[in-house]
PDB file of C-alpha atoms and ligand atoms in Angstrom:
ATOM      1  CA  MET Z   9      44.759 118.635  82.865  1.00  0.00           C
ATOM      2  CA  ASP Z  10      44.659 115.887  85.570  1.00  0.00           C
ATOM      3  CA  ALA Z  11      45.515 116.974  89.183  1.00  0.00           C
ATOM      4  CA  PHE Z  12      49.079 115.926  88.933  1.00  0.00           C
ATOM      5  CA  GLU Z  13      49.616 118.100  85.707  1.00  0.00           C
ATOM      6  CA  THR Z  14      47.999 121.039  87.365  1.00  0.00           C
ATOM      7  CA  VAL Z  15      50.231 120.727  90.368  1.00  0.00           C
ATOM      8  CA  ILE Z  16      53.352 120.256  88.345  1.00  0.00           C
ATOM      9  CA  ALA Z  17      52.458 123.461  86.263  1.00  0.00           C
ATOM     10  CA  ARG Z  18      51.910 125.082  89.293  1.00  0.00           C
ATOM     11  CA  ILE Z  19      55.390 124.629  90.715  1.00  0.00           C
ATOM     12  CA  VAL Z  20      56.688 125.394  87.415  1.00  0.00           C
ATOM     13  CA  GLU Z  21      54.998 128.637  87.223  1.00  0.00           C
ATOM     14  CA  LYS Z  22      55.454 129.867  90.739  1.00  0.00           C
ATOM     15  CA  GLY Z  23      59.339 128.842  90.886  1.00  0.00           C
ATOM     16  CA  GLY Z  24      61.466 128.467  94.232  1.00  0.00           C
ATOM     17  CA  MET Z  25      61.088 125.442  96.194  1.00  0.00           C
ATOM     18  CA  ALA Z  26      58.586 122.398  96.163  1.00  0.00           C
ATOM     19  CA  VAL Z  27      58.904 119.776  98.546  1.00  0.00           C
ATOM     20  CA  ALA Z  28      57.503 116.177  97.843  1.00  0.00           C
ATOM     21  CA  LEU Z  29      55.949 114.211 100.992  1.00  0.00           C
ATOM     22  CA  GLY Z  30      54.376 111.025 101.507  1.00  0.00           C
ATOM     23  CA  GLY Z  31      54.754 107.606 102.900  1.00  0.00           C
ATOM     24  CA  MET Z  32      56.985 104.748 101.242  1.00  0.00           C
ATOM     25  CA  ASP Z  33      56.210 104.061  97.699  1.00  0.00           C
ATOM     26  CA  THR Z  34      53.891 107.108  97.045  1.00  0.00           C
ATOM     27  CA  GLY Z  35      55.393 108.260  93.706  1.00  0.00           C
ATOM     28  CA  LYS Z  36      57.485 111.058  95.420  1.00  0.00           C
ATOM     29  CA  THR Z  37      60.610 110.515  93.079  1.00  0.00           C
ATOM     30  CA  THR Z  38      58.824 109.705  90.096  1.00  0.00           C
ATOM     31  CA  PHE Z  39      56.828 113.320  90.854  1.00  0.00           C
ATOM     32  CA  VAL Z  40      60.168 115.144  91.403  1.00  0.00           C
ATOM     33  CA  LYS Z  41      61.460 113.665  88.053  1.00  0.00           C
ATOM     34  CA  MET Z  42      58.423 114.657  86.026  1.00  0.00           C
ATOM     35  CA  CYS Z  43      58.470 118.104  87.623  1.00  0.00           C
ATOM     36  CA  ALA Z  44      61.996 118.543  86.695  1.00  0.00           C
ATOM     37  CA  ALA Z  45      61.791 117.185  83.163  1.00  0.00           C
ATOM     38  CA  VAL Z  46      58.568 119.947  82.675  1.00  0.00           C
ATOM     39  CA  ALA Z  47      60.581 122.656  84.310  1.00  0.00           C
ATOM     40  CA  MET Z  48      63.614 121.906  81.972  1.00  0.00           C
ATOM     41  CA  ARG Z  49      61.223 122.016  79.070  1.00  0.00           C
ATOM     42  CA  VAL Z  50      60.092 125.373  79.601  1.00  0.00           C
ATOM     43  CA  GLY Z  51      63.837 126.654  80.048  1.00  0.00           C
ATOM     44  CA  LYS Z  52      64.061 127.096  83.726  1.00  0.00           C
ATOM     45  CA  SER Z  53      67.057 126.039  85.734  1.00  0.00           C
ATOM     46  CA  VAL Z  54      66.544 122.921  88.131  1.00  0.00           C
ATOM     47  CA  ALA Z  55      68.098 121.487  90.953  1.00  0.00           C
ATOM     48  CA  ILE Z  56      67.095 118.057  92.949  1.00  0.00           C
ATOM     49  CA  LEU Z  57      67.706 118.129  96.460  1.00  0.00           C
ATOM     50  CA  ASP Z  58      67.503 114.398  97.579  1.00  0.00           C
ATOM     51  CA  THR Z  59      67.193 114.133 101.150  1.00  0.00           C
ATOM     52  CA  ASP Z  60      66.199 110.256 100.996  1.00  0.00           C
ATOM     53  CA  VAL Z  61      69.173 108.466 102.778  1.00  0.00           C
ATOM     54  CA  GLY Z  62      67.776 105.144 102.027  1.00  0.00           C
ATOM     55  CA  GLN Z  63      66.510 104.836  98.591  1.00  0.00           C
ATOM     56  CA  SER Z  64      68.819 107.747  97.417  1.00  0.00           C
ATOM     57  CA  THR Z  65      68.669 108.734  93.484  1.00  0.00           C
ATOM     58  CA  ILE Z  66      71.573 111.318  94.126  1.00  0.00           C
ATOM     59  CA  GLY Z  67      74.709 110.576  95.901  1.00  0.00           C
ATOM     60  CA  PRO Z  68      75.509 107.369  97.694  1.00  0.00           C
ATOM     61  CA  PRO Z  69      72.781 105.892 100.195  1.00  0.00           C
ATOM     62  CA  THR Z  70      73.431 107.249 103.905  1.00  0.00           C
ATOM     63  CA  THR Z  71      73.862 110.670 101.944  1.00  0.00           C
ATOM     64  CA  ILE Z  72      71.651 113.566 101.194  1.00  0.00           C
ATOM     65  CA  GLY Z  73      72.223 114.663  97.692  1.00  0.00           C
ATOM     66  CA  LEU Z  74      72.363 117.694  95.608  1.00  0.00           C
ATOM     67  CA  ARG Z  75      72.177 117.785  91.887  1.00  0.00           C
ATOM     68  CA  PHE Z  76      71.941 120.596  89.284  1.00  0.00           C
ATOM     69  CA  LEU Z  77      70.508 119.499  86.051  1.00  0.00           C
ATOM     70  CA  SER Z  78      71.500 120.502  82.637  1.00  0.00           C
ATOM     71  CA  SER Z  79      69.309 118.361  80.539  1.00  0.00           C
ATOM     72  CA  GLU Z  80      66.810 115.941  80.603  1.00  0.00           C
ATOM     73  CA  ALA Z  81      69.285 112.965  79.871  1.00  0.00           C
ATOM     74  CA  ASP Z  82      70.361 113.985  83.637  1.00  0.00           C
ATOM     75  CA  LEU Z  83      67.452 112.469  84.980  1.00  0.00           C
ATOM     76  CA  GLU Z  84      68.360 108.880  83.836  1.00  0.00           C
ATOM     77  CA  PRO Z  85      69.362 107.171  87.005  1.00  0.00           C
ATOM     78  CA  GLU Z  86      73.193 106.601  86.471  1.00  0.00           C
ATOM     79  CA  SER Z  87      73.520 110.293  85.531  1.00  0.00           C
ATOM     80  CA  LEU Z  88      71.139 111.580  88.368  1.00  0.00           C
ATOM     81  CA  ALA Z  89      73.196 109.660  90.970  1.00  0.00           C
ATOM     82  CA  ARG Z  90      76.412 111.776  90.411  1.00  0.00           C
ATOM     83  CA  ALA Z  91      75.716 114.423  92.993  1.00  0.00           C
ATOM     84  CA  ASP Z  92      77.204 118.077  92.829  1.00  0.00           C
ATOM     85  CA  ALA Z  93      77.347 118.126  96.744  1.00  0.00           C
ATOM     86  CA  ILE Z  94      76.373 115.374  99.311  1.00  0.00           C
ATOM     87  CA  TYR Z  95      76.020 115.637 103.192  1.00  0.00           C
ATOM     88  CA  PHE Z  96      76.749 112.424 105.270  1.00  0.00           C
ATOM     89  CA  VAL Z  97      74.050 111.513 107.661  1.00  0.00           C
ATOM     90  CA  GLY Z  98      75.682 107.964 108.272  1.00  0.00           C
ATOM     91  CA  ASP Z  99      72.627 105.819 108.236  1.00  0.00           C
ATOM     92  CA  THR Z 100      69.971 104.744 105.795  1.00  0.00           C
ATOM     93  CA  THR Z 101      67.171 106.022 107.763  1.00  0.00           C
ATOM     94  CA  PRO Z 102      66.864 109.543 109.475  1.00  0.00           C
ATOM     95  CA  GLN Z 103      65.691 107.671 112.595  1.00  0.00           C
ATOM     96  CA  GLY Z 104      67.999 108.232 115.259  1.00  0.00           C
ATOM     97  CA  HIS Z 105      69.934 110.790 113.080  1.00  0.00           C
ATOM     98  CA  LEU Z 106      67.357 113.783 112.941  1.00  0.00           C
ATOM     99  CA  LEU Z 107      70.380 116.604 113.624  1.00  0.00           C
ATOM    100  CA  PRO Z 108      72.284 115.647 110.661  1.00  0.00           C
ATOM    101  CA  GLN Z 109      69.521 114.949 108.436  1.00  0.00           C
ATOM    102  CA  VAL Z 110      67.805 118.523 109.376  1.00  0.00           C
ATOM    103  CA  VAL Z 111      71.205 120.148 109.354  1.00  0.00           C
ATOM    104  CA  GLY Z 112      72.310 118.633 105.956  1.00  0.00           C
ATOM    105  CA  THR Z 113      69.050 119.493 104.340  1.00  0.00           C
ATOM    106  CA  ALA Z 114      69.332 123.235 105.338  1.00  0.00           C
ATOM    107  CA  LYS Z 115      73.091 123.311 104.357  1.00  0.00           C
ATOM    108  CA  LEU Z 116      72.389 121.793 100.734  1.00  0.00           C
ATOM    109  CA  ALA Z 117      69.160 123.800 100.334  1.00  0.00           C
ATOM    110  CA  GLN Z 118      71.222 126.928 100.905  1.00  0.00           C
ATOM    111  CA  GLN Z 119      73.514 125.942  98.247  1.00  0.00           C
ATOM    112  CA  ALA Z 120      71.091 125.088  95.946  1.00  0.00           C
ATOM    113  CA  ARG Z 121      69.221 128.827  96.436  1.00  0.00           C
ATOM    114  CA  GLU Z 122      72.673 130.414  96.334  1.00  0.00           C
ATOM    115  CA  SER Z 123      73.534 128.673  92.999  1.00  0.00           C
ATOM    116  CA  GLY Z 124      70.418 130.595  91.700  1.00  0.00           C
ATOM    117  CA  ALA Z 125      68.499 127.587  90.424  1.00  0.00           C
ATOM    118  CA  GLU Z 126      65.110 128.750  89.658  1.00  0.00           C
ATOM    119  CA  ILE Z 127      63.315 125.749  90.775  1.00  0.00           C
ATOM    120  CA  ILE Z 128      64.508 123.504  93.534  1.00  0.00           C
ATOM    121  CA  LEU Z 129      62.726 120.200  94.011  1.00  0.00           C
ATOM    122  CA  VAL Z 130      63.082 118.373  97.241  1.00  0.00           C
ATOM    123  CA  ASP Z 131      62.479 114.582  97.585  1.00  0.00           C
ATOM    124  CA  THR Z 132      62.109 113.142 100.924  1.00  0.00           C
ATOM    125  CA  THR Z 133      62.247 109.696 102.950  1.00  0.00           C
ATOM    126  CA  GLY Z 134      58.854 107.780 103.345  1.00  0.00           C
ATOM    127  CA  LEU Z 135      59.524 108.479 107.210  1.00  0.00           C
ATOM    128  CA  ILE Z 136      55.872 110.096 107.897  1.00  0.00           C
ATOM    129  CA  GLY Z 137      54.483 108.030 110.685  1.00  0.00           C
ATOM    130  CA  GLY Z 138      53.702 108.856 114.302  1.00  0.00           C
ATOM    131  CA  THR Z 139      55.359 111.699 116.407  1.00  0.00           C
ATOM    132  CA  LEU Z 140      58.926 110.853 114.963  1.00  0.00           C
ATOM    133  CA  GLY Z 141      57.394 111.412 111.170  1.00  0.00           C
ATOM    134  CA  GLN Z 142      55.764 114.764 112.019  1.00  0.00           C
ATOM    135  CA  VAL Z 143      58.577 116.258 114.181  1.00  0.00           C
ATOM    136  CA  LEU Z 144      61.202 115.103 111.286  1.00  0.00           C
ATOM    137  CA  LYS Z 145      59.085 116.748 108.487  1.00  0.00           C
ATOM    138  CA  PHE Z 146      57.928 119.773 110.326  1.00  0.00           C
ATOM    139  CA  HIS Z 147      61.730 120.629 111.608  1.00  0.00           C
ATOM    140  CA  LYS Z 148      62.623 119.984 107.515  1.00  0.00           C
ATOM    141  CA  LEU Z 149      60.048 122.470 106.385  1.00  0.00           C
ATOM    142  CA  GLU Z 150      60.964 124.930 109.150  1.00  0.00           C
ATOM    143  CA  VAL Z 151      64.364 125.001 107.707  1.00  0.00           C
ATOM    144  CA  LEU Z 152      63.409 124.643 103.946  1.00  0.00           C
ATOM    145  CA  ARG Z 153      60.989 127.374 103.911  1.00  0.00           C
ATOM    146  CA  PRO Z 154      59.547 125.898 100.903  1.00  0.00           C
ATOM    147  CA  ASP Z 155      57.025 127.530  98.352  1.00  0.00           C
ATOM    148  CA  ILE Z 156      54.927 124.693  97.629  1.00  0.00           C
ATOM    149  CA  VAL Z 157      54.518 121.187  99.600  1.00  0.00           C
ATOM    150  CA  VAL Z 158      53.044 118.374  97.694  1.00  0.00           C
ATOM    151  CA  GLY Z 159      51.710 115.542  99.862  1.00  0.00           C
ATOM    152  CA  PHE Z 160      50.870 112.186  98.348  1.00  0.00           C
ATOM    153  CA  GLN Z 161      48.782 109.957 100.368  1.00  0.00           C
ATOM    154  CA  ARG Z 162      46.403 106.953  99.871  1.00  0.00           C
ATOM    155  CA  GLY Z 163      43.927 107.465 102.951  1.00  0.00           C
ATOM    156  CA  GLY Z 164      44.381 110.498 105.371  1.00  0.00           C
ATOM    157  CA  GLU Z 165      47.816 109.435 106.448  1.00  0.00           C
ATOM    158  CA  LEU Z 166      49.827 112.567 105.575  1.00  0.00           C
ATOM    159  CA  GLU Z 167      46.906 115.014 107.342  1.00  0.00           C
ATOM    160  CA  PRO Z 168      48.700 115.160 110.395  1.00  0.00           C
ATOM    161  CA  ILE Z 169      51.956 116.599 108.841  1.00  0.00           C
ATOM    162  CA  LEU Z 170      50.176 118.509 106.327  1.00  0.00           C
ATOM    163  CA  GLY Z 171      47.830 120.073 108.955  1.00  0.00           C
ATOM    164  CA  ILE Z 172      50.863 121.374 110.623  1.00  0.00           C
ATOM    165  CA  ALA Z 173      52.482 122.773 107.540  1.00  0.00           C
ATOM    166  CA  ARG Z 174      49.126 124.492 106.691  1.00  0.00           C
ATOM    167  CA  ARG Z 175      48.498 126.019 110.209  1.00  0.00           C
ATOM    168  CA  SER Z 176      52.155 126.879 110.864  1.00  0.00           C
ATOM    169  CA  LEU Z 177      54.172 127.781 107.845  1.00  0.00           C
ATOM    170  CA  PRO Z 178      53.633 130.456 104.896  1.00  0.00           C
ATOM    171  CA  VAL Z 179      53.444 127.630 102.405  1.00  0.00           C
ATOM    172  CA  GLU Z 180      51.105 126.406  99.823  1.00  0.00           C
ATOM    173  CA  VAL Z 181      49.973 122.894 100.491  1.00  0.00           C
ATOM    174  CA  GLU Z 182      48.708 120.645  97.842  1.00  0.00           C
ATOM    175  CA  SER Z 183      47.587 117.026  98.460  1.00  0.00           C
ATOM    176  CA  LEU Z 184      47.554 114.293  95.689  1.00  0.00           C
ATOM    177  CA  PRO Z 185      46.255 110.661  95.792  1.00  0.00           C
ATOM    178  CA  VAL Z 186      48.866 108.076  95.090  1.00  0.00           C
ATOM    179  CA  PRO Z 187      48.247 106.650  91.604  1.00  0.00           C
ATOM    180  CA  GLU Z 188      46.897 103.321  91.419  1.00  0.00           C
ATOM    181  CA  SER Z 189      49.744 102.288  89.165  1.00  0.00           C
ATOM    182  CA  VAL Z 190      52.448 102.920  91.783  1.00  0.00           C
ATOM    183  CA  ARG Z 191      53.941  99.729  92.775  1.00  0.00           C
ATOM    184  CA  ALA Z 192      55.290  98.823  96.114  1.00  0.00           C
ATOM    185  CA  THR Z 193      58.937  97.973  96.214  1.00  0.00           C
ATOM    186  CA  ASN Z 194      59.548  95.311  98.781  1.00  0.00           C
ATOM    187  CA  PHE Z 195      61.865  95.135 101.428  1.00  0.00           C
ATOM    188  CA  ASP Z 196      64.307  92.885  99.627  1.00  0.00           C
ATOM    189  CA  ASP Z 197      64.359  95.202  96.443  1.00  0.00           C
ATOM    190  CA  ARG Z 198      65.326  98.053  98.699  1.00  0.00           C
ATOM    191  CA  ILE Z 199      68.315  96.184 100.298  1.00  0.00           C
ATOM    192  CA  THR Z 200      69.225  95.037  96.740  1.00  0.00           C
ATOM    193  CA  ASN Z 201      69.203  98.769  95.360  1.00  0.00           C
ATOM    194  CA  ARG Z 202      71.209  99.842  98.461  1.00  0.00           C
ATOM    195  CA  GLN Z 203      73.745  97.275  98.002  1.00  0.00           C
ATOM    196  CA  ALA Z 204      73.992  97.975  94.317  1.00  0.00           C
ATOM    197  CA  ARG Z 205      74.461 101.667  94.847  1.00  0.00           C
ATOM    198  CA  LEU Z 206      77.288 101.031  97.217  1.00  0.00           C
ATOM    199  CA  LYS Z 207      79.030  98.828  95.155  1.00  0.00           C
ATOM    200  CA  GLU Z 208      79.221 101.201  92.526  1.00  0.00           C
ATOM    201  CA  VAL Z 209      80.295 103.743  94.841  1.00  0.00           C
ATOM    202  CA  PHE Z 210      83.397 101.581  95.892  1.00  0.00           C
ATOM    203  CA  ALA Z 211      83.932 100.361  92.519  1.00  0.00           C
ATOM    204  CA  PRO Z 212      87.860  99.946  91.960  1.00  0.00           C
ATOM    205  CA  PRO Z 213      90.138 101.459  91.730  1.00  0.00           C
ATOM    206  CA  VAL Z 214      89.850 102.224  95.435  1.00  0.00           C
ATOM    207  CA  HIS Z 215      92.747 104.245  97.291  1.00  0.00           C
ATOM    208  CA  ARG Z 216      93.543 103.266 100.881  1.00  0.00           C
ATOM    209  CA  TRP Z 217      94.704 105.567 103.125  1.00  0.00           C
ATOM    210  CA  LYS Z 218      96.100 105.379 106.836  1.00  0.00           C
ATOM    211  CA  VAL Z 219      93.523 106.615 109.481  1.00  0.00           C
ATOM    212  CA  LYS Z 220      94.615 108.520 112.577  1.00  0.00           C
ATOM    213  CA  ALA Z 221      92.200 108.024 115.564  1.00  0.00           C
ATOM    214  CA  SER Z 222      92.210 111.934 116.248  1.00  0.00           C
ATOM    215  CA  VAL Z 223      90.312 112.684 112.964  1.00  0.00           C
ATOM    216  CA  PHE Z 224      86.956 111.380 114.036  1.00  0.00           C
ATOM    217  CA  LEU Z 225      83.939 113.310 114.533  1.00  0.00           C
ATOM    218  CA  PRO Z 226      82.766 112.521 117.227  1.00  0.00           C
ATOM    219  CA  GLN Z 227      85.839 111.832 119.137  1.00  0.00           C
ATOM    220  CA  LEU Z 228      86.813 108.174 119.587  1.00  0.00           C
ATOM    221  CA  PRO Z 229      86.961 107.264 123.128  1.00  0.00           C
ATOM    222  CA  PRO Z 230      90.508 106.714 124.201  1.00  0.00           C
ATOM    223  CA  ASP Z 231      89.956 102.897 125.005  1.00  0.00           C
ATOM    224  CA  ILE Z 232      88.009 101.823 122.003  1.00  0.00           C
ATOM    225  CA  ASP Z 233      89.343  98.649 120.216  1.00  0.00           C
ATOM    226  CA  PRO Z 234      89.907 100.061 116.585  1.00  0.00           C
ATOM    227  CA  ALA Z 235      89.288  96.620 115.345  1.00  0.00           C
ATOM    228  CA  SER Z 236      85.670  97.124 116.096  1.00  0.00           C
ATOM    229  CA  LEU Z 237      85.399  99.959 113.573  1.00  0.00           C
ATOM    230  CA  ASP Z 238      86.348  97.711 110.833  1.00  0.00           C
ATOM    231  CA  GLY Z 239      83.492  97.950 107.982  1.00  0.00           C
ATOM    232  CA  MET Z 240      82.229 101.250 109.532  1.00  0.00           C
ATOM    233  CA  LEU Z 241      81.063 103.708 106.762  1.00  0.00           C
ATOM    234  CA  VAL Z 242      82.817 107.316 107.112  1.00  0.00           C
ATOM    235  CA  GLY Z 243      81.856 110.901 105.666  1.00  0.00           C
ATOM    236  CA  MET Z 244      85.296 112.455 104.410  1.00  0.00           C
ATOM    237  CA  GLU Z 245      85.513 116.003 105.246  1.00  0.00           C
ATOM    238  CA  ASP Z 246      87.640 118.514 103.406  1.00  0.00           C
ATOM    239  CA  GLY Z 247      88.152 120.736 106.175  1.00  0.00           C
ATOM    240  CA  LYS Z 248      86.301 123.560 105.062  1.00  0.00           C
ATOM    241  CA  GLY Z 249      82.740 122.234 105.785  1.00  0.00           C
ATOM    242  CA  VAL Z 250      82.339 120.452 102.625  1.00  0.00           C
ATOM    243  CA  CYS Z 251      81.878 116.365 102.427  1.00  0.00           C
ATOM    244  CA  ILE Z 252      83.949 115.154  99.519  1.00  0.00           C
ATOM    245  CA  GLY Z 253      82.960 111.595  99.482  1.00  0.00           C
ATOM    246  CA  ILE Z 254      82.304 108.413 101.875  1.00  0.00           C
ATOM    247  CA  GLY Z 255      84.813 105.818 102.735  1.00  0.00           C
ATOM    248  CA  ILE Z 256      84.734 102.253 104.531  1.00  0.00           C
ATOM    249  CA  LEU Z 257      87.274 101.864 107.566  1.00  0.00           C
ATOM    250  CA  GLU Z 258      89.349  98.774 107.394  1.00  0.00           C
ATOM    251  CA  TYR Z 259      91.268  97.070 110.037  1.00  0.00           C
ATOM    252  CA  ARG Z 260      94.203  94.781 108.993  1.00  0.00           C
ATOM    253  CA  GLU Z 261      97.328  93.799 110.571  1.00  0.00           C
ATOM    254  CA  GLU Z 262      97.078  96.286 113.350  1.00  0.00           C
ATOM    255  CA  SER Z 263      96.291  99.179 111.453  1.00  0.00           C
ATOM    256  CA  LEU Z 264      93.088 101.313 110.727  1.00  0.00           C
ATOM    257  CA  ARG Z 265      92.667 102.159 107.072  1.00  0.00           C
ATOM    258  CA  MET Z 266      90.114 103.651 104.910  1.00  0.00           C
ATOM    259  CA  ILE Z 267      88.925 102.743 101.524  1.00  0.00           C
ATOM    260  CA  SER Z 268      87.512 105.318  99.242  1.00  0.00           C
ATOM    261  CA  THR Z 269      87.243 106.103  95.443  1.00  0.00           C
ATOM    262  CA  VAL Z 270      87.965 109.710  96.306  1.00  0.00           C
ATOM    263  CA  ALA Z 271      91.629 110.782  95.361  1.00  0.00           C
ATOM    264  CA  GLU Z 272      91.765 113.722  97.905  1.00  0.00           C
ATOM    265  CA  GLY Z 273      92.628 112.876 101.300  1.00  0.00           C
ATOM    266  CA  ALA Z 274      90.134 113.839 104.324  1.00  0.00           C
ATOM    267  CA  LYS Z 275      90.968 116.199 106.999  1.00  0.00           C
ATOM    268  CA  ALA Z 276      88.250 114.880 109.221  1.00  0.00           C
ATOM    269  CA  LEU Z 277      85.917 111.532 109.036  1.00  0.00           C
ATOM    270  CA  ARG Z 278      82.431 111.727 110.278  1.00  0.00           C
ATOM    271  CA  LEU Z 279      81.655 108.253 111.818  1.00  0.00           C
ATOM    272  CA  GLY Z 280      78.242 107.125 110.440  1.00  0.00           C
ATOM    273  CA  SER Z 281      76.023 104.262 112.161  1.00  0.00           C
ATOM    274  CA  THR Z 282      76.313 101.566 109.330  1.00  0.00           C
ATOM    275  CA  ARG Z 283      78.687  98.838 108.956  1.00  0.00           C
ATOM    276  CA  VAL Z 284      79.275  97.595 105.432  1.00  0.00           C
ATOM    277  CA  THR Z 285      80.011  93.941 104.415  1.00  0.00           C
ATOM    278  CA  SER Z 286      82.607  92.848 101.766  1.00  0.00           C
ATOM    279  CA  GLU Z 287      79.442  92.393  99.828  1.00  0.00           C
ATOM    280  CA  PHE Z 288      78.464  95.884 100.566  1.00  0.00           C
ATOM    281  CA  LEU Z 289      75.102  94.934 102.699  1.00  0.00           C
ATOM    282  CA  THR Z 290      74.674  97.204 105.325  1.00  0.00           C
ATOM    283  CA  THR Z 291      73.847  96.708 109.148  1.00  0.00           C
ATOM    284  CA  ARG Z 292      73.141  99.354 111.644  1.00  0.00           C
ATOM    285  CA  VAL Z 293      75.505 100.152 114.487  1.00  0.00           C
ATOM    286  CA  ASP Z 294      74.675 102.165 117.575  1.00  0.00           C
ATOM    287  CA  LEU Z 295      77.549 104.279 118.343  1.00  0.00           C
ATOM    288  CA  ARG Z 296      76.732 104.493 122.017  1.00  0.00           C
ATOM    289  CA  GLU Z 297      77.063 100.629 122.141  1.00  0.00           C
ATOM    290  CA  LEU Z 298      80.397 100.805 120.064  1.00  0.00           C
ATOM    291  CA  PHE Z 299      81.724 103.367 122.482  1.00  0.00           C
ATOM    292  CA  VAL Z 300      81.139 101.699 125.701  1.00  0.00           C
ATOM    293  CA  SER Z 301      84.298  99.762 126.666  1.00  0.00           C
ATOM    294  CA  ASP Z 302      83.788  96.599 128.576  1.00  0.00           C
TER     295      ASP Z 302
HETATM  296  N1  ATP W   6      52.613 108.601  88.416  1.00  0.00           N
HETATM  297  C1  ATP W   6      52.860 107.335  88.252  1.00  0.00           C
HETATM  298  N2  ATP W   6      52.283 106.588  87.188  1.00  0.00           N
HETATM  299  C2  ATP W   6      52.819 105.202  87.274  1.00  0.00           C
HETATM  300  N3  ATP W   6      53.657 104.509  88.116  1.00  0.00           N
HETATM  301  C3  ATP W   6      54.398 105.438  88.877  1.00  0.00           C
HETATM  302  C4  ATP W   6      53.774 106.749  89.067  1.00  0.00           C
HETATM  303  N4  ATP W   6      54.526 107.145  90.200  1.00  0.00           N
HETATM  304  C5  ATP W   6      55.335 106.317  90.545  1.00  0.00           C
HETATM  305  N5  ATP W   6      55.150 105.246  89.974  1.00  0.00           N
HETATM  306  C6  ATP W   6      56.041 103.776  90.197  1.00  0.00           C
HETATM  307  O1  ATP W   6      55.629 103.368  91.174  1.00  0.00           O
HETATM  308  C7  ATP W   6      56.750 102.871  92.066  1.00  0.00           C
HETATM  309  C8  ATP W   6      57.154 103.866  93.094  1.00  0.00           C
HETATM  310  O2  ATP W   6      57.462 105.194  93.069  1.00  0.00           O
HETATM  311  P1  ATP W   6      58.546 106.057  93.427  1.00  0.00           P
HETATM  312  O3  ATP W   6      59.883 105.263  93.641  1.00  0.00           O
HETATM  313  O4  ATP W   6      58.421 107.435  92.713  1.00  0.00           O
HETATM  314  O5  ATP W   6      57.918 106.398  94.692  1.00  0.00           O
HETATM  315  P2  ATP W   6      58.676 106.781  96.188  1.00  0.00           P
HETATM  316  O6  ATP W   6      57.754 107.519  96.866  1.00  0.00           O
HETATM  317  O7  ATP W   6      59.693 108.093  95.814  1.00  0.00           O
HETATM  318  O8  ATP W   6      59.234 105.647  96.939  1.00  0.00           O
HETATM  319  P3  ATP W   6      60.258 105.384  98.126  1.00  0.00           P
HETATM  320  O9  ATP W   6      59.692 105.503  99.206  1.00  0.00           O
HETATM  321  O10 ATP W   6      61.097 104.195  97.653  1.00  0.00           O
HETATM  322  O11 ATP W   6      61.291 106.788  98.056  1.00  0.00           O
HETATM  323  C9  ATP W   6      58.052 102.848  90.876  1.00  0.00           C
HETATM  324  O12 ATP W   6      58.231 101.715  90.324  1.00  0.00           O
HETATM  325  C10 ATP W   6      57.472 104.067  89.891  1.00  0.00           C
HETATM  326  O13 ATP W   6      57.776 103.758  88.461  1.00  0.00           O
HETATM  327 MG1   MG W   7      61.818 107.726  96.246  1.00  0.00          MG
END
């Protein structure tokens, strides 16, 4: 057995939650899927929690997604993309959104545990660098309370985070080298992937809902120009604490509407920090700037 197979066997044998950590393109997602396949082959019930809001495999980009698997066929990208639960973070990076990133992770992890899944595999973003990476990963691990952390690294780049986990949390920490064959996705591929995923999420037929200014979270300043919200991505809330989908705001003929493929109306809308073009390209918006009136 090679080192990878040994760690996978350990996760499957131990059960509970395993978190994959590593920088960009270190094989985290592939490892999570390999683990899920092995676990299902021995008859374990498996859930994957995808906390990567940029290169999402479950649910749309800008969201954390949870998926309960019923067969290996569910690991195919089109099937895996269909989330059982999502949490809207509102951006394609956790940078500047640590609070929703960590709260959403905790919330969906709890849902995964309550479902009784025997093995919960957590995929993460490649944001591991600097103090921000350490703060994010530590707090994520703190709320997740995993049984095993698997770190993927080329040099010692993940050691600060793995060291913190070893010293301060009751968790088994494994470190694996990044396989030579792991291919780096370039920046353009990442953009194209996100664009394609968003296009799928908003594939017709879409519904259009009229939006009242009072439904937003955070609240809109009273003097905001509603036209400035055109193209903004929102998370749709059902009023019971559940995110039912994402929408895009549209300002036309002096009225604010939301486009979504979700057939239910939302009780509240979480305003994200992402603006989407008609071609589904995304740009980042700082809400503090959007909310400043001039
Ligand atoms: N063990 C492996 N053997 C061969 N190829 C691999 C292996 N793991 C990953 N790859 C390939 O390397 C690329 C990156 O892998 P993957 O998407 O799993 O990494 P990631 O860490 O999740 O990346 P991201 O930062 O984009 O989330 C993919 O093309 C994948 O097919
Ligand atoms: Mg990944």
